PDB file of C-alpha atoms in Angstrom:
ATOM      1  CA  ASP Q   1     139.073  38.053 127.944  1.00 55.00           C
ATOM      2  CA  ALA Q   2     138.068  39.786 124.763  1.00 58.00           C
ATOM      3  CA  LYS Q   3     140.909  40.448 122.381  1.00 84.00           C
ATOM      4  CA  THR Q   4     139.488  43.814 121.372  1.00 92.00           C
ATOM      5  CA  THR Q   5     138.810  47.148 123.046  1.00 92.00           C
ATOM      6  CA  GLN Q   6     136.081  49.517 121.904  1.00 95.00           C
ATOM      7  CA  PRO Q   7     134.585  52.709 123.327  1.00 96.00           C
ATOM      8  CA  PRO Q   8     131.321  51.931 125.132  1.00 95.00           C
ATOM      9  CA  SER Q   9     129.229  54.480 123.275  1.00 96.00           C
ATOM     10  CA  MET Q  10     129.241  57.031 120.468  1.00 97.00           C
ATOM     11  CA  ASP Q  11     126.786  59.446 118.904  1.00 97.00           C
ATOM     12  CA  CYS Q  12     126.606  60.385 115.249  1.00 96.00           C
ATOM     13  CA  ALA Q  13     124.408  62.838 113.367  1.00 97.00           C
ATOM     14  CA  GLU Q  14     122.167  61.360 110.712  1.00 97.00           C
ATOM     15  CA  GLY Q  15     123.742  61.622 107.265  1.00 96.00           C
ATOM     16  CA  ARG Q  16     127.246  61.980 108.617  1.00 97.00           C
ATOM     17  CA  ALA Q  17     129.941  59.324 108.602  1.00 97.00           C
ATOM     18  CA  ALA Q  18     130.182  57.180 111.711  1.00 98.00           C
ATOM     19  CA  ASN Q  19     133.731  56.105 112.537  1.00 98.00           C
ATOM     20  CA  LEU Q  20     133.929  53.314 115.089  1.00 98.00           C
ATOM     21  CA  PRO Q  21     137.410  52.480 116.411  1.00 97.00           C
ATOM     22  CA  CYS Q  22     138.704  49.177 117.703  1.00 96.00           C
ATOM     23  CA  ASN Q  23     142.012  48.232 119.295  1.00 95.00           C
ATOM     24  CA  HIS Q  24     143.345  44.705 118.843  1.00 93.00           C
ATOM     25  CA  SER Q  25     146.980  45.067 119.804  1.00 91.00           C
ATOM     26  CA  THR Q  26     147.527  41.328 120.384  1.00 89.00           C
ATOM     27  CA  ILE Q  27     146.220  40.208 117.012  1.00 90.00           C
ATOM     28  CA  SER Q  28     148.225  37.405 115.459  1.00 86.00           C
ATOM     29  CA  GLY Q  29     149.134  36.839 111.840  1.00 85.00           C
ATOM     30  CA  ASN Q  30     146.338  34.413 110.985  1.00 83.00           C
ATOM     31  CA  GLU Q  31     143.562  36.374 112.655  1.00 87.00           C
ATOM     32  CA  TYR Q  32     141.025  38.390 110.752  1.00 90.00           C
ATOM     33  CA  VAL Q  33     139.090  41.375 112.045  1.00 92.00           C
ATOM     34  CA  TYR Q  34     135.309  40.961 111.865  1.00 93.00           C
ATOM     35  CA  TRP Q  35     132.622  43.525 112.532  1.00 96.00           C
ATOM     36  CA  TYR Q  36     129.063  42.723 113.523  1.00 96.00           C
ATOM     37  CA  ARG Q  37     126.188  44.806 114.724  1.00 96.00           C
ATOM     38  CA  GLN Q  38     123.231  43.976 116.900  1.00 95.00           C
ATOM     39  CA  ILE Q  39     120.023  45.883 116.680  1.00 93.00           C
ATOM     40  CA  HIS Q  40     117.911  45.690 119.799  1.00 85.00           C
ATOM     41  CA  SER Q  41     116.387  42.266 120.453  1.00 80.00           C
ATOM     42  CA  GLN Q  42     117.867  40.689 117.316  1.00 89.00           C
ATOM     43  CA  GLY Q  43     120.826  38.398 116.700  1.00 93.00           C
ATOM     44  CA  PRO Q  44     124.123  39.964 115.610  1.00 94.00           C
ATOM     45  CA  GLN Q  45     124.460  40.677 111.911  1.00 94.00           C
ATOM     46  CA  TYR Q  46     127.693  40.422 109.944  1.00 94.00           C
ATOM     47  CA  ILE Q  47     128.980  43.665 108.435  1.00 96.00           C
ATOM     48  CA  ILE Q  48     132.497  43.177 107.064  1.00 95.00           C
ATOM     49  CA  HIS Q  49     135.837  41.510 107.707  1.00 93.00           C
ATOM     50  CA  GLY Q  50     139.454  41.954 106.675  1.00 93.00           C
ATOM     51  CA  LEU Q  51     143.023  40.802 107.204  1.00 91.00           C
ATOM     52  CA  LYS Q  52     145.302  43.719 106.437  1.00 90.00           C
ATOM     53  CA  ASN Q  53     143.964  45.523 103.413  1.00 86.00           C
ATOM     54  CA  ASN Q  54     141.148  48.003 103.602  1.00 93.00           C
ATOM     55  CA  GLU Q  55     137.807  46.544 102.642  1.00 95.00           C
ATOM     56  CA  THR Q  56     134.545  48.029 101.419  1.00 96.00           C
ATOM     57  CA  ASN Q  57     131.134  46.563 100.805  1.00 95.00           C
ATOM     58  CA  GLU Q  58     127.630  47.928 100.432  1.00 94.00           C
ATOM     59  CA  MET Q  59     127.258  48.423 104.168  1.00 93.00           C
ATOM     60  CA  ALA Q  60     130.563  49.831 105.344  1.00 97.00           C
ATOM     61  CA  SER Q  61     134.301  50.299 104.960  1.00 97.00           C
ATOM     62  CA  LEU Q  62     136.965  48.751 107.139  1.00 98.00           C
ATOM     63  CA  ILE Q  63     140.285  50.483 107.609  1.00 97.00           C
ATOM     64  CA  ILE Q  64     143.053  48.418 109.245  1.00 96.00           C
ATOM     65  CA  THR Q  65     146.301  50.081 110.321  1.00 95.00           C
ATOM     66  CA  GLU Q  66     149.518  48.885 108.798  1.00 94.00           C
ATOM     67  CA  ASP Q  67     150.650  47.261 112.045  1.00 94.00           C
ATOM     68  CA  ARG Q  68     147.175  45.656 112.322  1.00 94.00           C
ATOM     69  CA  LYS Q  69     146.844  46.701 115.936  1.00 94.00           C
ATOM     70  CA  SER Q  70     143.725  48.745 115.361  1.00 95.00           C
ATOM     71  CA  SER Q  71     140.927  49.229 112.878  1.00 96.00           C
ATOM     72  CA  THR Q  72     138.052  51.570 112.129  1.00 97.00           C
ATOM     73  CA  LEU Q  73     134.629  50.715 110.817  1.00 98.00           C
ATOM     74  CA  ILE Q  74     133.148  53.488 108.734  1.00 98.00           C
ATOM     75  CA  LEU Q  75     129.443  53.846 108.012  1.00 97.00           C
ATOM     76  CA  PRO Q  76     129.608  56.523 105.315  1.00 96.00           C
ATOM     77  CA  HIS Q  77     126.138  58.033 105.689  1.00 95.00           C
ATOM     78  CA  ALA Q  78     124.632  56.953 108.981  1.00 96.00           C
ATOM     79  CA  THR Q  79     120.845  56.604 109.212  1.00 96.00           C
ATOM     80  CA  LEU Q  80     118.591  56.146 112.216  1.00 96.00           C
ATOM     81  CA  ARG Q  81     118.421  52.429 111.367  1.00 95.00           C
ATOM     82  CA  ASP Q  82     122.165  52.165 112.031  1.00 97.00           C
ATOM     83  CA  THR Q  83     121.547  52.712 115.734  1.00 97.00           C
ATOM     84  CA  ALA Q  84     122.875  49.475 117.245  1.00 97.00           C
ATOM     85  CA  VAL Q  85     125.680  47.891 119.241  1.00 96.00           C
ATOM     86  CA  TYR Q  86     128.735  47.299 117.061  1.00 97.00           C
ATOM     87  CA  TYR Q  87     131.162  44.491 117.874  1.00 95.00           C
ATOM     88  CA  CYS Q  88     134.728  44.178 116.678  1.00 95.00           C
ATOM     89  CA  ILE Q  89     136.072  40.615 116.864  1.00 92.00           C
ATOM     90  CA  VAL Q  90     139.336  38.973 115.927  1.00 89.00           C
ATOM     91  CA  SER Q  91     139.226  35.339 114.951  1.00 85.00           C
ATOM     92  CA  SER Q  92     141.511  32.796 113.399  1.00 77.00           C
ATOM     93  CA  THR Q  93     140.958  31.542 109.872  1.00 65.00           C
ATOM     94  CA  SER Q  94     141.569  27.991 110.994  1.00 66.00           C
ATOM     95  CA  GLY Q  95     140.580  25.768 113.852  1.00 65.00           C
ATOM     96  CA  THR Q  96     137.325  26.265 115.663  1.00 66.00           C
ATOM     97  CA  TYR Q  97     136.334  29.741 114.391  1.00 72.00           C
ATOM     98  CA  LYS Q  98     135.407  30.754 117.917  1.00 77.00           C
ATOM     99  CA  TYR Q  99     134.509  34.348 118.568  1.00 84.00           C
ATOM    100  CA  ILE Q 100     135.206  36.166 121.790  1.00 82.00           C
ATOM    101  CA  PHE Q 101     132.832  39.091 122.014  1.00 84.00           C
ATOM    102  CA  GLY Q 102     133.622  42.217 123.959  1.00 83.00           C
ATOM    103  CA  THR Q 103     130.896  44.578 125.089  1.00 83.00           C
ATOM    104  CA  GLY Q 104     130.951  46.556 121.836  1.00 93.00           C
ATOM    105  CA  THR Q 105     130.164  50.189 121.043  1.00 96.00           C
ATOM    106  CA  ARG Q 106     126.617  51.419 121.360  1.00 96.00           C
ATOM    107  CA  LEU Q 107     126.137  53.795 118.419  1.00 98.00           C
ATOM    108  CA  LYS Q 108     123.256  56.202 118.556  1.00 97.00           C
ATOM    109  CA  VAL Q 109     122.425  58.020 115.338  1.00 97.00           C
ATOM    110  CA  LEU Q 110     120.741  61.332 116.078  1.00 97.00           C
ATOM    111  CA  ALA Q 111     118.133  62.974 113.858  1.00 94.00           C
TER     112      ALA Q 111
ATOM    113  CA  ASP Y   1     119.567  33.328 102.120  1.00 69.00           C
ATOM    114  CA  VAL Y   2     121.090  31.548 105.066  1.00 64.00           C
ATOM    115  CA  LYS Y   3     118.593  30.979 107.773  1.00 90.00           C
ATOM    116  CA  VAL Y   4     119.224  30.077 111.378  1.00 95.00           C
ATOM    117  CA  THR Y   5     116.051  29.456 113.304  1.00 95.00           C
ATOM    118  CA  GLN Y   6     115.504  28.945 116.993  1.00 96.00           C
ATOM    119  CA  SER Y   7     112.574  27.032 118.387  1.00 90.00           C
ATOM    120  CA  SER Y   8     111.140  29.757 120.592  1.00 91.00           C
ATOM    121  CA  ARG Y   9     111.416  33.511 120.761  1.00 93.00           C
ATOM    122  CA  TYR Y  10     110.321  33.669 124.396  1.00 96.00           C
ATOM    123  CA  LEU Y  11     110.265  30.891 126.984  1.00 97.00           C
ATOM    124  CA  VAL Y  12     109.280  30.818 130.636  1.00 97.00           C
ATOM    125  CA  LYS Y  13     110.299  27.828 132.768  1.00 97.00           C
ATOM    126  CA  ARG Y  14     110.302  26.953 136.430  1.00 97.00           C
ATOM    127  CA  THR Y  15     113.373  26.294 138.539  1.00 98.00           C
ATOM    128  CA  GLY Y  16     114.445  22.664 138.272  1.00 97.00           C
ATOM    129  CA  GLU Y  17     112.798  22.002 134.918  1.00 97.00           C
ATOM    130  CA  LYS Y  18     114.732  20.463 132.056  1.00 97.00           C
ATOM    131  CA  VAL Y  19     114.847  22.915 129.178  1.00 97.00           C
ATOM    132  CA  PHE Y  20     115.615  22.262 125.522  1.00 97.00           C
ATOM    133  CA  LEU Y  21     116.569  25.067 123.154  1.00 98.00           C
ATOM    134  CA  GLU Y  22     116.655  24.041 119.520  1.00 97.00           C
ATOM    135  CA  CYS Y  23     118.597  25.609 116.687  1.00 97.00           C
ATOM    136  CA  VAL Y  24     118.347  24.676 113.015  1.00 97.00           C
ATOM    137  CA  GLN Y  25     120.392  25.985 110.091  1.00 96.00           C
ATOM    138  CA  ASP Y  26     119.706  25.376 106.427  1.00 95.00           C
ATOM    139  CA  MET Y  27     123.134  25.983 104.853  1.00 90.00           C
ATOM    140  CA  ASP Y  28     124.917  22.710 105.577  1.00 92.00           C
ATOM    141  CA  HIS Y  29     127.335  24.466 107.938  1.00 92.00           C
ATOM    142  CA  GLU Y  30     129.766  22.314 109.884  1.00 91.00           C
ATOM    143  CA  ASN Y  31     130.207  24.677 112.804  1.00 91.00           C
ATOM    144  CA  MET Y  32     127.482  25.699 115.223  1.00 94.00           C
ATOM    145  CA  PHE Y  33     127.594  27.729 118.423  1.00 95.00           C
ATOM    146  CA  TRP Y  34     125.505  28.572 121.459  1.00 97.00           C
ATOM    147  CA  TYR Y  35     125.977  31.907 123.217  1.00 96.00           C
ATOM    148  CA  ARG Y  36     124.220  33.611 126.051  1.00 96.00           C
ATOM    149  CA  GLN Y  37     123.913  37.364 126.296  1.00 94.00           C
ATOM    150  CA  ASP Y  38     123.480  39.311 129.513  1.00 93.00           C
ATOM    151  CA  PRO Y  39     123.441  43.072 130.086  1.00 87.00           C
ATOM    152  CA  GLY Y  40     126.935  44.446 130.562  1.00 83.00           C
ATOM    153  CA  LEU Y  41     128.576  41.110 129.748  1.00 84.00           C
ATOM    154  CA  GLY Y  42     128.087  40.866 126.005  1.00 85.00           C
ATOM    155  CA  LEU Y  43     127.865  37.496 124.279  1.00 90.00           C
ATOM    156  CA  ARG Y  44     129.597  34.569 125.951  1.00 92.00           C
ATOM    157  CA  LEU Y  45     130.209  31.212 124.314  1.00 93.00           C
ATOM    158  CA  ILE Y  46     128.604  28.240 126.047  1.00 96.00           C
ATOM    159  CA  TYR Y  47     129.330  25.322 123.693  1.00 96.00           C
ATOM    160  CA  PHE Y  48     130.195  24.784 120.072  1.00 93.00           C
ATOM    161  CA  SER Y  49     130.235  21.917 117.632  1.00 94.00           C
ATOM    162  CA  TYR Y  50     132.357  21.486 114.527  1.00 91.00           C
ATOM    163  CA  ASP Y  51     130.735  18.288 113.301  1.00 91.00           C
ATOM    164  CA  VAL Y  52     127.908  15.894 113.992  1.00 93.00           C
ATOM    165  CA  LYS Y  53     128.254  14.325 117.437  1.00 89.00           C
ATOM    166  CA  MET Y  54     131.257  16.534 118.165  1.00 91.00           C
ATOM    167  CA  LYS Y  55     131.126  19.206 120.839  1.00 93.00           C
ATOM    168  CA  GLU Y  56     133.501  21.392 122.758  1.00 93.00           C
ATOM    169  CA  LYS Y  57     133.063  23.529 125.820  1.00 94.00           C
ATOM    170  CA  GLY Y  58     133.108  27.249 125.445  1.00 92.00           C
ATOM    171  CA  ASP Y  59     133.804  29.768 128.171  1.00 90.00           C
ATOM    172  CA  ILE Y  60     130.762  29.122 130.399  1.00 94.00           C
ATOM    173  CA  PRO Y  61     129.589  25.491 129.964  1.00 96.00           C
ATOM    174  CA  GLU Y  62     128.594  24.859 133.578  1.00 96.00           C
ATOM    175  CA  GLY Y  63     124.955  23.922 133.929  1.00 96.00           C
ATOM    176  CA  TYR Y  64     124.522  23.243 130.210  1.00 98.00           C
ATOM    177  CA  SER Y  65     124.906  20.360 127.813  1.00 97.00           C
ATOM    178  CA  VAL Y  66     124.448  20.091 124.047  1.00 97.00           C
ATOM    179  CA  SER Y  67     123.446  17.583 121.432  1.00 97.00           C
ATOM    180  CA  ARG Y  68     124.221  17.447 117.727  1.00 97.00           C
ATOM    181  CA  GLU Y  69     122.735  14.322 116.166  1.00 96.00           C
ATOM    182  CA  LYS Y  70     122.194  15.878 112.747  1.00 96.00           C
ATOM    183  CA  LYS Y  71     124.302  18.410 110.934  1.00 96.00           C
ATOM    184  CA  GLU Y  72     121.579  21.012 110.710  1.00 96.00           C
ATOM    185  CA  ARG Y  73     120.418  20.862 114.320  1.00 97.00           C
ATOM    186  CA  PHE Y  74     122.217  21.890 117.516  1.00 97.00           C
ATOM    187  CA  SER Y  75     120.386  21.665 120.818  1.00 97.00           C
ATOM    188  CA  LEU Y  76     121.219  23.349 124.099  1.00 98.00           C
ATOM    189  CA  ILE Y  77     120.003  21.576 127.224  1.00 98.00           C
ATOM    190  CA  LEU Y  78     119.577  22.985 130.686  1.00 97.00           C
ATOM    191  CA  GLU Y  79     119.411  19.849 132.827  1.00 94.00           C
ATOM    192  CA  SER Y  80     117.907  21.634 135.824  1.00 97.00           C
ATOM    193  CA  ALA Y  81     117.090  25.241 135.113  1.00 97.00           C
ATOM    194  CA  SER Y  82     118.062  27.850 137.671  1.00 97.00           C
ATOM    195  CA  THR Y  83     117.207  31.517 137.967  1.00 97.00           C
ATOM    196  CA  ASN Y  84     120.766  32.537 137.055  1.00 97.00           C
ATOM    197  CA  GLN Y  85     120.202  30.967 133.661  1.00 98.00           C
ATOM    198  CA  THR Y  86     117.640  33.615 132.813  1.00 98.00           C
ATOM    199  CA  SER Y  87     119.167  35.164 129.727  1.00 97.00           C
ATOM    200  CA  MET Y  88     119.023  35.691 125.969  1.00 96.00           C
ATOM    201  CA  TYR Y  89     120.332  32.608 124.145  1.00 98.00           C
ATOM    202  CA  LEU Y  90     121.724  32.964 120.647  1.00 97.00           C
ATOM    203  CA  CYS Y  91     122.628  30.241 118.202  1.00 97.00           C
ATOM    204  CA  ALA Y  92     125.011  30.740 115.278  1.00 95.00           C
ATOM    205  CA  SER Y  93     126.463  28.711 112.436  1.00 94.00           C
ATOM    206  CA  THR Y  94     129.315  29.081 109.981  1.00 90.00           C
ATOM    207  CA  SER Y  95     131.040  27.119 107.274  1.00 84.00           C
ATOM    208  CA  GLY Y  96     134.341  28.301 108.690  1.00 73.00           C
ATOM    209  CA  PHE Y  97     136.232  31.193 107.250  1.00 68.00           C
ATOM    210  CA  TYR Y  98     133.218  33.255 106.453  1.00 74.00           C
ATOM    211  CA  GLU Y  99     130.877  35.041 108.769  1.00 86.00           C
ATOM    212  CA  GLN Y 100     128.772  33.493 111.494  1.00 90.00           C
ATOM    213  CA  TYR Y 101     125.041  33.631 110.939  1.00 93.00           C
ATOM    214  CA  PHE Y 102     122.993  34.209 114.047  1.00 95.00           C
ATOM    215  CA  GLY Y 103     119.462  33.212 114.897  1.00 96.00           C
ATOM    216  CA  PRO Y 104     116.947  35.675 116.351  1.00 94.00           C
ATOM    217  CA  GLY Y 105     117.543  34.533 119.920  1.00 95.00           C
ATOM    218  CA  THR Y 106     115.471  32.922 122.655  1.00 96.00           C
ATOM    219  CA  ARG Y 107     114.738  34.993 125.718  1.00 96.00           C
ATOM    220  CA  LEU Y 108     114.509  32.486 128.554  1.00 97.00           C
ATOM    221  CA  THR Y 109     113.070  33.392 131.929  1.00 98.00           C
ATOM    222  CA  VAL Y 110     113.449  30.930 134.796  1.00 98.00           C
ATOM    223  CA  THR Y 111     111.152  31.620 137.720  1.00 97.00           C
TER     224      THR Y 111
END
């Protein structure tokens, strides 16, 4: 079973921030939170990852709660090209680096 | 840029045929993965390999085998294709801690 829970779908107006939540209540100390997105008919694309501190890169920000049981991916100014399925994954930093994908959140950015 | 390539974008095979799906990565990654993706089920791990000639079963290995004779190449083999193996197949690679890089996928139809 997936270690994460995400809402199945969300809408966001173009130009507004998209906030995508993820619950990972069973996360263990050596597991990172990774976010990927998959645009239709393409392979998943890495967005960002973090352990316990908030992270930001050119694509997005990742906010992880202090207890690490949940996180939020923020796309600060969503565009139509951000319409995709977003996956939140927890994975260990050692061993086999296996991912267990859930069904993700289908984000639709509306014009 | 890291590149993961897959031998075919679309493939149509008949029931009972032996099918080879090839994946090549150009970043000297140790770890490679094969997933299948079906509507409503997300991505599921079939097999992975953490070194040449090493392989481990993922969550749904039945009906599949793999081969890794060279570090850059990871092959998925359907010994006798069946209609329930119609799916999108995705290959990925990683050096470990950092993100997985996915190929564009092969959409396999078994008739």
